[in-house]
Coordinates of C-alpha atoms and ligand atoms in Angstrom, one line a residue:
M3 CA 207.7 307.5 93.8
I4 CA 210.8 308.8 92.1
K5 CA 210.3 309.2 88.4
D6 CA 213.0 308.9 85.8
V7 CA 214.1 311.1 83.0
V8 CA 214.6 308.9 80.0
F9 CA 217.2 310.1 77.4
L10 CA 216.2 308.9 73.9
P11 CA 217.1 307.4 71.6
M12 CA 219.6 305.6 73.9
G13 CA 216.9 304.8 76.5
M14 CA 219.3 305.7 79.3
R15 CA 217.6 306.8 82.5
A16 CA 218.4 309.0 85.5
P17 CA 216.2 309.6 88.5
A18 CA 214.3 313.0 88.2
D19 CA 215.7 315.6 90.6
P20 CA 214.2 319.1 90.8
E21 CA 217.6 320.5 92.0
R22 CA 219.5 319.3 89.0
T23 CA 219.5 320.4 85.4
L24 CA 219.0 317.8 82.6
L25 CA 222.7 318.2 81.7
E26 CA 223.7 317.4 85.3
L27 CA 221.5 314.4 85.3
A28 CA 222.9 313.3 81.9
Q29 CA 226.5 313.7 83.3
A30 CA 225.8 311.7 86.4
A31 CA 224.2 308.9 84.4
G32 CA 226.9 308.8 81.8
V33 CA 224.6 309.8 78.9
P34 CA 227.0 310.6 76.0
M35 CA 225.8 314.2 75.3
V36 CA 227.4 317.4 74.4
G37 CA 228.1 320.0 77.1
T38 CA 230.5 322.2 75.3
C39 CA 230.7 325.1 77.8
G40 CA 230.2 323.0 80.9
G41 CA 226.6 324.2 81.4
K42 CA 227.4 327.9 81.6
G43 CA 224.7 328.8 79.1
Q44 CA 227.2 330.1 76.6
C45 CA 227.5 327.6 73.8
G46 CA 223.9 326.7 73.0
K47 CA 225.0 323.2 72.0
C48 CA 223.3 321.0 74.7
R49 CA 220.0 320.9 72.8
V50 CA 217.3 318.5 73.7
L51 CA 213.6 318.1 72.8
P52 CA 211.4 317.4 75.8
M53 CA 208.5 315.2 74.9
G54 CA 205.9 316.6 77.3
D55 CA 205.1 319.8 79.2
T56 CA 207.9 321.8 80.7
N57 CA 208.3 325.3 82.0
P58 CA 208.8 327.9 79.2
A59 CA 212.2 328.5 77.7
T60 CA 214.2 331.4 79.3
G61 CA 215.2 334.4 77.4
L62 CA 218.8 333.2 77.3
E63 CA 217.7 329.9 75.8
V64 CA 215.7 331.6 73.1
G65 CA 218.6 333.9 72.3
L66 CA 221.0 330.9 72.0
L67 CA 218.6 328.6 70.2
G68 CA 217.3 331.1 67.6
Q69 CA 214.9 329.4 65.2
A70 CA 215.3 326.1 67.0
A71 CA 213.5 327.5 70.1
G72 CA 210.3 327.7 68.0
Q73 CA 210.6 323.9 67.3
G74 CA 210.4 323.1 71.0
L75 CA 214.2 322.6 71.5
R76 CA 215.6 323.5 74.9
L77 CA 219.1 323.7 76.5
A78 CA 219.7 320.8 78.8
C79 CA 221.8 323.0 81.1
H80 CA 218.7 325.2 81.7
L81 CA 216.0 322.6 81.8
R82 CA 214.7 320.8 84.9
M83 CA 212.2 318.0 84.7
A84 CA 211.1 317.5 88.3
N85 CA 208.5 314.9 87.4
G86 CA 210.6 313.0 85.0
G87 CA 209.6 312.2 81.4
R88 CA 211.2 311.5 78.1
V89 CA 213.6 313.8 76.3
W90 CA 215.0 313.4 72.7
L91 CA 218.6 314.1 72.0
P92 CA 219.1 315.4 68.4
V93 CA 222.0 313.9 66.5
E94 CA 224.2 317.0 67.0
S95 CA 223.8 316.8 70.7
R96 CA 225.0 313.2 71.0
L97 CA 228.6 312.2 71.5
E98 CA 228.6 309.4 69.0
G99 CA 229.8 308.8 65.4
Q100 CA 232.7 311.1 65.7
K101 CA 235.5 310.5 63.2
I102 CA 238.5 309.4 65.4
L103 CA 241.9 309.3 63.9
T104 CA 243.9 306.3 65.2
A105 CA 246.6 305.7 62.6
G106 CA 249.8 307.7 62.8
Q107 CA 252.9 308.1 60.7
G108 CA 256.4 307.9 61.9
G109 CA 258.6 305.6 64.0
V110 CA 259.5 302.0 63.5
L111 CA 258.8 299.8 66.5
D112 CA 262.0 298.4 67.9
L113 CA 261.1 295.5 70.2
D114 CA 263.0 296.0 73.5
P115 CA 260.2 296.1 76.1
V116 CA 260.8 297.0 79.7
V117 CA 258.8 293.9 80.8
R118 CA 259.2 290.2 79.9
L119 CA 257.7 287.0 81.2
H120 CA 259.7 283.9 81.9
R121 CA 258.0 280.6 82.5
L122 CA 260.1 278.5 84.8
M123 CA 260.2 275.2 86.7
V124 CA 261.9 275.9 90.1
A125 CA 263.1 272.8 91.7
P126 CA 262.0 272.4 95.4
A127 CA 264.6 272.7 98.2
A128 CA 266.1 269.4 99.3
L129 CA 268.4 268.3 102.0
D130 CA 271.2 268.0 99.6
D131 CA 270.3 271.3 98.0
P132 CA 269.0 273.5 100.8
V133 CA 269.2 276.8 98.9
A134 CA 266.7 279.5 99.9
A135 CA 263.7 280.1 97.7
G136 CA 264.9 283.4 96.4
P137 CA 268.3 282.2 95.1
R138 CA 266.7 279.0 93.8
L139 CA 264.3 281.2 91.7
L140 CA 267.3 283.3 90.5
R141 CA 269.3 280.2 89.6
A142 CA 266.5 278.9 87.4
L143 CA 265.9 282.3 85.9
N144 CA 269.5 283.1 85.2
K145 CA 269.7 280.3 82.7
R146 CA 267.4 282.4 80.5
A147 CA 268.0 285.9 81.8
P148 CA 271.6 286.1 83.2
A149 CA 271.4 289.7 84.2
V150 CA 268.6 289.4 86.6
D151 CA 269.9 289.9 90.1
R152 CA 267.2 291.6 92.2
L153 CA 264.0 290.4 93.9
G154 CA 261.7 292.8 95.6
L155 CA 260.6 292.3 99.2
G156 CA 257.0 291.9 98.0
V157 CA 258.1 289.1 95.7
L158 CA 259.9 287.3 98.5
R159 CA 256.9 287.5 100.7
D160 CA 254.7 285.8 98.2
L161 CA 257.3 283.5 96.7
P162 CA 256.9 280.4 98.9
K163 CA 253.1 280.4 98.4
S164 CA 253.4 280.8 94.6
L165 CA 256.0 278.0 94.4
A166 CA 253.9 275.7 96.6
Q167 CA 250.6 276.4 94.7
S168 CA 252.0 275.3 91.4
H169 CA 254.6 272.7 92.3
G170 CA 257.4 275.1 91.2
N171 CA 255.8 276.0 87.9
V172 CA 255.8 279.8 87.9
T173 CA 255.7 282.8 85.6
V174 CA 258.3 285.4 86.5
I175 CA 257.8 289.0 85.6
V176 CA 261.1 290.7 84.9
R177 CA 261.5 294.5 84.4
K178 CA 264.4 296.2 82.7
G179 CA 266.2 292.8 82.4
R180 CA 267.4 293.1 86.0
K181 CA 264.6 293.0 88.5
V182 CA 261.9 290.5 89.3
T183 CA 258.7 292.4 90.1
G184 CA 256.2 289.5 90.3
V185 CA 256.0 285.7 90.5
V186 CA 252.7 284.2 89.5
P187 CA 251.7 280.6 90.1
G188 CA 251.4 278.5 86.9
H189 CA 252.5 279.3 83.4
Q190 CA 250.7 282.5 82.3
G191 CA 249.9 283.3 78.7
R192 CA 250.9 286.3 76.8
C193 CA 252.8 289.5 77.8
L194 CA 250.8 292.3 76.4
G195 CA 251.1 296.1 76.5
L196 CA 248.7 298.9 76.1
A197 CA 249.5 302.3 74.6
V198 CA 247.0 305.1 75.3
D199 CA 246.6 308.5 73.8
L200 CA 244.3 310.3 76.1
G201 CA 243.2 313.4 74.2
T202 CA 240.9 316.2 75.3
T203 CA 238.3 315.1 72.8
T204 CA 239.2 311.4 72.0
V205 CA 240.8 308.5 73.6
V206 CA 242.7 305.8 71.5
V207 CA 244.2 302.6 72.9
Y208 CA 246.5 300.3 71.0
L209 CA 247.0 296.7 72.2
L210 CA 250.4 295.2 71.4
D211 CA 252.0 291.8 72.0
L212 CA 255.2 292.7 73.7
H213 CA 256.7 289.3 72.8
T214 CA 256.2 289.4 69.1
G215 CA 255.6 293.2 68.5
Q216 CA 252.3 292.4 66.8
S217 CA 249.6 295.0 66.9
L218 CA 246.5 293.1 68.2
A219 CA 243.8 295.7 68.2
V220 CA 243.1 299.5 68.2
R221 CA 240.0 301.0 69.8
A222 CA 238.9 304.6 70.2
A223 CA 236.1 306.6 71.8
M224 CA 235.2 310.1 72.7
N225 CA 236.7 311.2 76.0
P226 CA 233.6 311.1 78.3
Q227 CA 234.9 314.2 80.1
V228 CA 233.5 316.1 77.1
T229 CA 230.1 315.9 78.8
I230 CA 231.6 318.2 81.5
G231 CA 233.0 320.6 79.0
D232 CA 234.7 320.6 75.6
D233 CA 237.9 322.4 76.5
V234 CA 240.6 322.0 79.0
V235 CA 239.9 325.3 80.8
T236 CA 236.3 324.4 81.4
R237 CA 237.3 321.1 82.9
L238 CA 240.0 322.6 85.0
T239 CA 237.5 325.1 86.4
Y240 CA 235.1 322.3 87.1
C241 CA 237.8 320.2 88.8
N242 CA 239.0 323.1 90.9
Q243 CA 235.5 323.6 92.4
S244 CA 235.6 320.5 94.6
H245 CA 237.6 317.3 95.3
K246 CA 234.5 315.3 94.3
Q247 CA 234.4 316.9 90.9
A248 CA 238.1 316.3 90.4
S249 CA 237.6 312.6 91.1
T250 CA 234.6 312.5 88.8
L251 CA 236.8 313.8 85.9
S252 CA 239.5 311.3 86.8
S253 CA 237.2 308.4 87.0
L254 CA 235.5 309.2 83.7
A255 CA 238.9 309.0 82.0
T256 CA 240.0 305.8 83.8
E257 CA 236.7 304.1 83.1
C258 CA 237.0 305.0 79.4
V259 CA 240.6 303.5 79.2
N260 CA 239.4 300.4 81.0
H261 CA 236.4 300.0 78.8
L262 CA 238.5 300.4 75.6
A263 CA 241.1 298.0 77.0
R264 CA 238.4 295.4 77.5
E265 CA 237.0 296.0 74.0
A266 CA 240.5 295.7 72.5
C267 CA 241.2 292.5 74.4
A268 CA 237.8 291.0 73.4
E269 CA 238.6 291.8 69.7
A270 CA 242.0 290.1 70.0
G271 CA 240.7 287.1 72.1
V272 CA 243.0 287.9 75.1
L273 CA 242.4 289.2 78.6
P274 CA 243.1 292.6 80.2
S275 CA 244.9 290.6 83.0
E276 CA 247.6 289.7 80.4
I277 CA 248.5 293.4 80.0
Y278 CA 251.6 294.0 82.1
E279 CA 252.7 297.4 80.8
C280 CA 250.8 300.5 79.9
V281 CA 252.2 303.7 78.4
M282 CA 250.1 306.9 78.3
V283 CA 250.4 310.2 76.5
G284 CA 248.2 313.2 76.6
N285 CA 248.3 317.0 77.2
T286 CA 249.3 318.2 80.6
A287 CA 245.8 318.8 81.9
M288 CA 244.8 315.2 80.9
H289 CA 248.0 313.9 82.6
H290 CA 247.1 315.7 85.9
L291 CA 243.4 314.8 85.8
F292 CA 244.2 311.1 85.1
L293 CA 246.9 310.8 87.7
G294 CA 244.9 312.7 90.4
L295 CA 247.5 315.6 90.5
D296 CA 246.3 319.0 91.6
P297 CA 245.8 320.9 88.3
Q298 CA 245.2 324.3 89.9
G299 CA 248.7 325.4 88.8
L300 CA 247.7 324.8 85.1
A301 CA 244.9 327.3 85.3
V302 CA 246.9 330.4 86.3
A303 CA 250.2 331.9 85.2
P304 CA 252.9 330.7 85.1
Y305 CA 250.9 327.5 84.2
S306 CA 253.3 325.3 86.1
P307 CA 252.7 321.5 86.2
V308 CA 253.0 319.6 89.5
E309 CA 255.5 317.2 87.8
S310 CA 257.1 317.1 84.4
S311 CA 259.3 314.0 84.4
G312 CA 258.2 310.7 83.1
L313 CA 256.1 309.0 85.8
K314 CA 256.1 305.2 86.7
V315 CA 253.3 304.0 88.9
R316 CA 251.4 300.8 89.6
A317 CA 248.6 300.6 87.1
R318 CA 246.1 299.5 89.8
D319 CA 247.0 302.5 91.9
V320 CA 245.4 304.8 89.3
G321 CA 242.4 302.5 88.8
L322 CA 243.5 300.6 85.7
A323 CA 242.1 297.1 85.6
L324 CA 245.1 295.2 84.0
A325 CA 247.3 292.5 85.4
P326 CA 247.8 293.1 89.1
E327 CA 251.5 293.6 88.6
A328 CA 251.1 295.9 85.6
R329 CA 252.9 299.3 85.6
L330 CA 251.9 302.5 84.0
Y331 CA 254.4 304.9 82.5
W332 CA 253.4 308.4 81.5
L333 CA 255.8 310.1 79.1
P334 CA 257.2 313.4 80.4
V335 CA 255.4 316.7 79.9
K336 CA 257.2 319.8 78.9
A337 CA 255.1 322.6 80.3
G338 CA 251.6 323.5 81.4
F339 CA 250.3 323.4 77.8
V340 CA 252.9 321.3 76.1
G341 CA 252.2 317.8 77.2
A342 CA 253.4 314.2 76.8
D343 CA 251.5 314.0 73.5
T344 CA 253.9 316.6 72.0
V345 CA 256.9 314.7 73.4
A346 CA 255.5 311.5 71.9
L347 CA 255.0 313.0 68.4
T348 CA 258.6 314.4 68.4
L349 CA 259.7 310.9 69.2
A350 CA 257.6 309.3 66.4
L351 CA 258.8 311.9 63.9
D352 CA 262.4 311.7 65.0
A353 CA 262.3 315.4 65.2
A354 CA 265.7 315.8 66.6
A355 CA 267.1 314.4 63.4
L356 CA 265.3 316.9 61.1
E357 CA 267.9 319.1 59.6
Q358 CA 265.6 321.3 57.4
P359 CA 263.4 323.8 59.2
T360 CA 260.2 321.9 59.9
L361 CA 257.1 323.0 61.9
I362 CA 255.2 320.2 63.6
L363 CA 251.7 321.4 64.5
D364 CA 249.1 319.6 66.5
L365 CA 245.9 321.6 66.3
G366 CA 243.1 321.5 68.8
T367 CA 241.9 324.0 71.4
N368 CA 245.5 324.7 71.9
G369 CA 247.9 324.7 69.0
E370 CA 251.0 322.8 70.3
M371 CA 253.9 323.2 67.9
V372 CA 257.5 322.3 67.7
L373 CA 260.0 323.9 65.4
A374 CA 262.8 321.6 64.4
S375 CA 265.9 322.8 62.7
G376 CA 269.4 321.5 62.5
G377 CA 268.9 319.2 65.5
R378 CA 267.5 322.0 67.7
L379 CA 263.9 321.8 68.9
M380 CA 261.8 324.6 70.3
C381 CA 258.1 324.3 71.3
C382 CA 255.2 326.5 72.3
S383 CA 251.5 326.4 72.7
A384 CA 249.2 329.0 71.3
A385 CA 245.7 329.3 72.8
A386 CA 243.6 329.0 69.6
G387 CA 240.2 328.5 71.3
P388 CA 237.8 325.8 70.2
A389 CA 237.1 327.1 66.7
F390 CA 239.2 324.4 65.0
E391 CA 237.0 321.8 66.7
G392 CA 233.7 323.6 65.7
G393 CA 233.4 325.2 69.2
H394 CA 232.2 328.8 69.7
I395 CA 230.8 328.7 66.2
G396 CA 227.1 329.5 65.9
Q397 CA 226.3 326.2 64.1
G398 CA 229.5 324.5 64.9
M399 CA 229.7 320.8 65.8
R400 CA 232.2 318.0 66.0
G401 CA 233.3 316.0 63.0
A402 CA 230.4 313.6 63.2
P403 CA 227.7 312.6 60.7
G404 CA 225.9 315.8 59.6
A405 CA 228.9 318.0 59.9
V406 CA 229.9 320.0 56.8
E407 CA 233.6 319.2 56.2
R408 CA 234.2 320.9 52.9
V409 CA 232.6 323.9 51.1
A410 CA 232.9 325.0 47.5
I411 CA 231.4 328.1 46.1
N412 CA 230.9 328.2 42.4
G413 CA 230.3 330.8 39.7
R414 CA 228.9 334.3 39.8
G415 CA 225.7 333.1 41.4
L416 CA 227.9 331.9 44.4
K417 CA 226.3 328.5 44.3
T418 CA 227.3 326.6 47.4
V419 CA 228.3 322.9 47.3
L420 CA 228.7 321.2 50.7
K421 CA 230.4 317.9 51.5
V422 CA 228.8 316.5 54.6
I423 CA 230.1 313.7 56.8
G424 CA 227.9 310.6 56.4
G425 CA 226.3 312.1 53.2
I426 CA 223.2 313.2 55.1
P427 CA 221.6 316.7 55.1
P428 CA 223.8 319.1 57.0
L429 CA 223.3 319.7 60.7
G430 CA 226.3 322.0 61.4
M431 CA 229.9 322.7 60.6
C432 CA 233.0 321.1 62.0
G433 CA 236.4 322.7 62.2
S434 CA 237.6 321.6 58.7
G435 CA 234.3 322.8 57.3
L436 CA 234.8 326.2 58.9
V437 CA 238.2 326.6 57.4
S438 CA 236.9 325.4 54.0
A439 CA 234.0 327.8 54.1
V440 CA 236.2 330.8 54.9
A441 CA 238.8 329.8 52.3
A442 CA 236.0 329.4 49.7
L443 CA 234.4 332.8 50.6
L444 CA 237.8 334.5 50.4
S445 CA 238.5 333.0 47.0
A446 CA 235.0 333.9 45.7
G447 CA 235.5 337.5 46.9
V448 CA 232.7 337.4 49.4
L449 CA 234.9 338.0 52.3
T450 CA 237.5 340.7 52.6
S451 CA 241.0 340.3 53.9
A452 CA 239.7 341.9 57.1
G453 CA 237.2 339.1 57.5
A454 CA 234.1 341.3 56.6
F455 CA 231.3 340.1 54.3
K456 CA 230.8 342.3 51.2
E457 CA 227.2 343.5 51.0
N458 CA 224.7 342.9 48.2
L459 CA 226.1 339.6 47.1
P460 CA 224.0 336.4 46.6
G461 CA 223.8 334.6 49.9
V462 CA 224.9 337.5 52.1
R463 CA 222.2 338.9 54.3
P464 CA 221.9 340.7 57.6
G465 CA 221.7 338.5 60.7
S466 CA 221.4 339.0 64.4
K467 CA 225.2 339.4 64.7
G468 CA 225.9 341.4 61.6
L469 CA 226.1 340.1 58.1
E470 CA 226.0 336.4 57.5
F471 CA 226.3 334.0 54.5
V472 CA 223.7 331.3 53.9
L473 CA 225.5 328.0 53.2
A474 CA 222.3 326.0 53.0
E475 CA 218.6 326.9 53.2
A476 CA 216.3 325.4 55.8
E477 CA 214.6 322.9 53.5
S478 CA 217.9 321.3 52.5
T479 CA 219.4 321.0 56.1
G480 CA 218.7 318.3 58.6
K481 CA 217.4 320.5 61.3
G482 CA 214.9 322.7 59.6
Q483 CA 216.8 326.0 59.9
D484 CA 219.2 327.8 57.6
L485 CA 222.8 326.8 57.9
V486 CA 224.7 330.1 58.1
L487 CA 228.3 331.3 58.6
T488 CA 228.1 334.5 60.7
S489 CA 230.5 337.4 61.0
A490 CA 231.2 336.3 64.5
D491 CA 232.1 332.8 63.2
V492 CA 234.6 334.3 60.8
A493 CA 236.0 336.5 63.6
E494 CA 236.4 333.4 65.8
L495 CA 238.4 331.6 63.1
Q496 CA 240.5 334.8 62.5
L497 CA 241.5 334.9 66.2
A498 CA 242.3 331.2 66.2
K499 CA 244.5 331.3 63.1
A500 CA 246.2 334.5 64.2
A501 CA 247.2 332.9 67.5
I502 CA 248.7 329.8 65.7
R503 CA 250.4 331.9 63.1
A504 CA 251.9 334.2 65.7
G505 CA 253.2 331.3 67.7
A506 CA 254.8 329.8 64.6
E507 CA 256.4 333.1 63.5
L508 CA 257.7 333.7 67.0
L509 CA 259.3 330.3 67.1
M510 CA 261.0 331.0 63.7
A511 CA 262.2 334.5 64.9
T512 CA 263.5 333.1 68.2
M513 CA 265.4 330.3 66.4
G514 CA 266.6 332.5 63.6
V515 CA 264.8 330.4 61.0
P516 CA 263.8 332.7 58.0
R517 CA 261.6 330.2 56.2
L518 CA 260.1 326.8 56.6
E519 CA 260.9 323.8 54.4
R520 CA 258.1 321.6 55.7
V521 CA 255.0 321.6 57.9
L522 CA 253.9 318.4 59.5
L523 CA 250.3 318.4 60.6
A524 CA 249.5 316.0 63.4
G525 CA 246.2 315.1 65.0
A526 CA 242.7 314.8 63.7
F527 CA 242.1 318.3 62.5
G528 CA 245.4 318.4 60.7
N529 CA 244.5 315.2 59.0
Y530 CA 241.0 316.3 57.8
M531 CA 241.9 319.8 56.9
E532 CA 242.8 320.6 53.3
P533 CA 246.4 322.1 53.2
A534 CA 245.5 324.5 50.4
E535 CA 242.6 325.9 52.5
A536 CA 244.8 326.2 55.6
L537 CA 247.2 328.2 53.4
A538 CA 244.4 330.3 52.0
I539 CA 243.4 331.5 55.5
G540 CA 247.0 332.2 56.4
L541 CA 247.4 329.5 59.1
F542 CA 251.0 328.8 58.3
P543 CA 254.0 330.9 57.3
T544 CA 254.9 330.9 53.6
I545 CA 255.5 327.4 52.3
A546 CA 255.0 325.4 49.1
L547 CA 251.7 323.5 49.3
S548 CA 253.4 320.2 48.5
N549 CA 255.5 320.5 51.6
I550 CA 252.6 320.3 54.0
V551 CA 252.2 316.8 55.1
G552 CA 249.6 315.1 57.4
V553 CA 251.2 312.7 59.8
G554 CA 248.0 311.4 61.5
N555 CA 248.0 310.4 65.2
A556 CA 251.8 310.6 65.5
A557 CA 251.4 311.0 69.3
G558 CA 249.8 307.5 69.4
T559 CA 252.7 306.2 67.4
G560 CA 255.1 307.7 69.9
A561 CA 253.2 306.1 72.8
L562 CA 253.5 302.7 71.0
M563 CA 257.2 303.2 70.4
A564 CA 257.7 303.9 74.1
L565 CA 255.7 300.8 75.0
A566 CA 257.6 298.5 72.7
S567 CA 261.1 299.8 73.5
E568 CA 262.9 301.0 76.6
K569 CA 265.4 302.7 74.4
A570 CA 262.6 304.7 72.7
R571 CA 261.4 305.6 76.2
C572 CA 264.9 307.0 77.0
R573 CA 264.9 308.9 73.7
A574 CA 261.5 310.5 74.7
E575 CA 263.0 311.5 78.1
S576 CA 266.0 313.1 76.4
L577 CA 263.8 314.9 73.8
A578 CA 261.7 316.3 76.6
S579 CA 264.7 317.7 78.4
S580 CA 266.6 319.0 75.4
M581 CA 263.6 320.7 73.7
E582 CA 263.5 324.4 74.5
Y583 CA 260.2 326.0 75.5
L584 CA 258.9 329.4 74.4
E585 CA 256.2 330.9 76.6
L586 CA 253.9 332.9 74.5
S587 CA 251.6 334.5 77.2
G588 CA 253.3 337.7 78.3
H589 CA 255.8 337.5 75.4
P590 CA 256.6 341.1 74.5
L591 CA 256.2 340.5 70.8
F592 CA 253.3 338.1 70.8
R593 CA 250.6 340.8 70.5
D594 CA 252.4 342.5 67.5
Y595 CA 252.7 339.2 65.7
F596 CA 249.1 338.3 66.5
L597 CA 247.8 341.7 65.2
D598 CA 249.9 341.4 62.1
H599 CA 248.4 338.1 61.2
L600 CA 244.7 338.8 62.0
P601 CA 243.9 339.7 58.3
F602 CA 243.4 336.9 55.9
P603 CA 245.9 336.7 52.9
L604 CA 244.6 338.0 49.6
P605 CA 243.5 335.1 47.4
I606 CA 246.0 333.6 45.0
A607 CA 245.2 334.7 41.5
E608 CA 243.4 332.2 39.3
G609 CA 245.7 330.1 37.0
S610 CA 248.7 330.3 39.3
S611 CA 250.6 327.1 40.1
K612 CA 249.1 324.6 42.4
D613 CA 252.4 324.7 44.2
A614 CA 252.3 328.4 44.7
V615 CA 253.2 329.8 48.0
C616 CA 250.9 331.9 50.0
A617 CA 252.1 334.8 52.3
Ligands
LIG705 S1 224.7 326.1 76.8 FE1 224.4 324.3 77.8 S2 226.3 323.3 77.8 FE2 226.7 325.2 76.9

């Protein structure tokens, strides 16, 4: 008899299989668990506690787990449970409770949707009015929508049946004010639209009434592809291994969007079959994976996408369970690592109208940025690595309950005060906590500008990877081991911030912009990060603190604008084609800029103005 592996506390089950690791079983069963490095045995994040006998932990597991190995924890990507059994997922291994940013700043919704519904009564043909069915429909329709003059062949094929079924009472779907793309028997309800921001880490859907412009519901979830790997590169590698794996990634995203659409509709008391238009944005890898485009070109130089224009497809052709006639529009992408999400945020922020030099930055595993100045736009993408999302950090985790998000270090005794998401004992550190910790340690003089810990200070001690700083001792944490920031963690942040800073400086140099007037921080990390701390680690070029502004999920706002208005959609197309692109990989000056900005800035002297600038 096949036994099951039961994942607790969810109670989800997967048939035991001696050939597959626990992580592979979890992925196949849709168990929402962390698999940061895609099961390569590099991250040490896929921790589980088997509740019964297993084979002993490998040396690699012990090395990655440290103290936690002594508590019986194992790595799911190294553990097989051939006979089944129960396994506990610690909080930090679960993909739940993540803070997800849904609100965005920018753009006003003009209501001018590409799709409209018209409820009509089409008179039957008669001997004294023997007009064909198509022209009869147009005759009735033109009283309301005079510009409509086209009927597709598919519509003509179904038209007699639709008219007969409902005695001439039909709902006509008109696109772009000119073309009939569907005729449905009876008088259908609402004309709804769905805007989707498909991020590497999170997915947000917005349900909009396309007739009134009213926002009906917003739903968000973790992108389930995270169980395959946290970052885009891991997913592209997974996808490029087999066609089946590529379709697994695609289905995970599609199912997530369908699930969120159903939830949003349930909240609003409407049906997914009333959604006639969907607009999606996301980075180029998400775009390719969702649409089933071959992403191999994104993994190797020159990182060329299969298609960059805005794409219109039937929603059902990509697995979206909306109205049968629904269409999907993906905003254009700019380059292999500058996606439709960046185009959407330039639309939301009306970037082309920004006269003063403004850096728009969306921080994740890639730092996508746009420099706007005097109507000119230039973008680039800097490979920051996963540090800003808590990845590649010894005790890093996502911004979920238990993650340290803010650190203060007080007095000569270097007493540490932690702010933890959910107000529970700390389990790890998220990206904003990492930036905060390093900023606090720089300010307290514990870290040098080179990123080295000073010896013989309270809290500083030797660790397995050089010196480390104890943020919290085992008895006050939620996982029974000290919470530490290691020299390797600091170096990881240094590399990430130097890449972002170098990208920003190169954009400025290329456009001849000597200084910035504003920095707009888009996305979750930008929203939760303290601007003063970002300045303290030297993430941005010199700027007054008050001129750094968080704009929330502006990409989501851009998607909503393109959903509500055809004109906004045209503006997005024109922004994508007029925006210049700067390729950083292989740029002759990138390395110099990167090395110049590896050191942290020296702390601002105490008592200086809050609006002080930081070099
Ligand atoms: S070590 Fe298991 S997923 Fe990374």
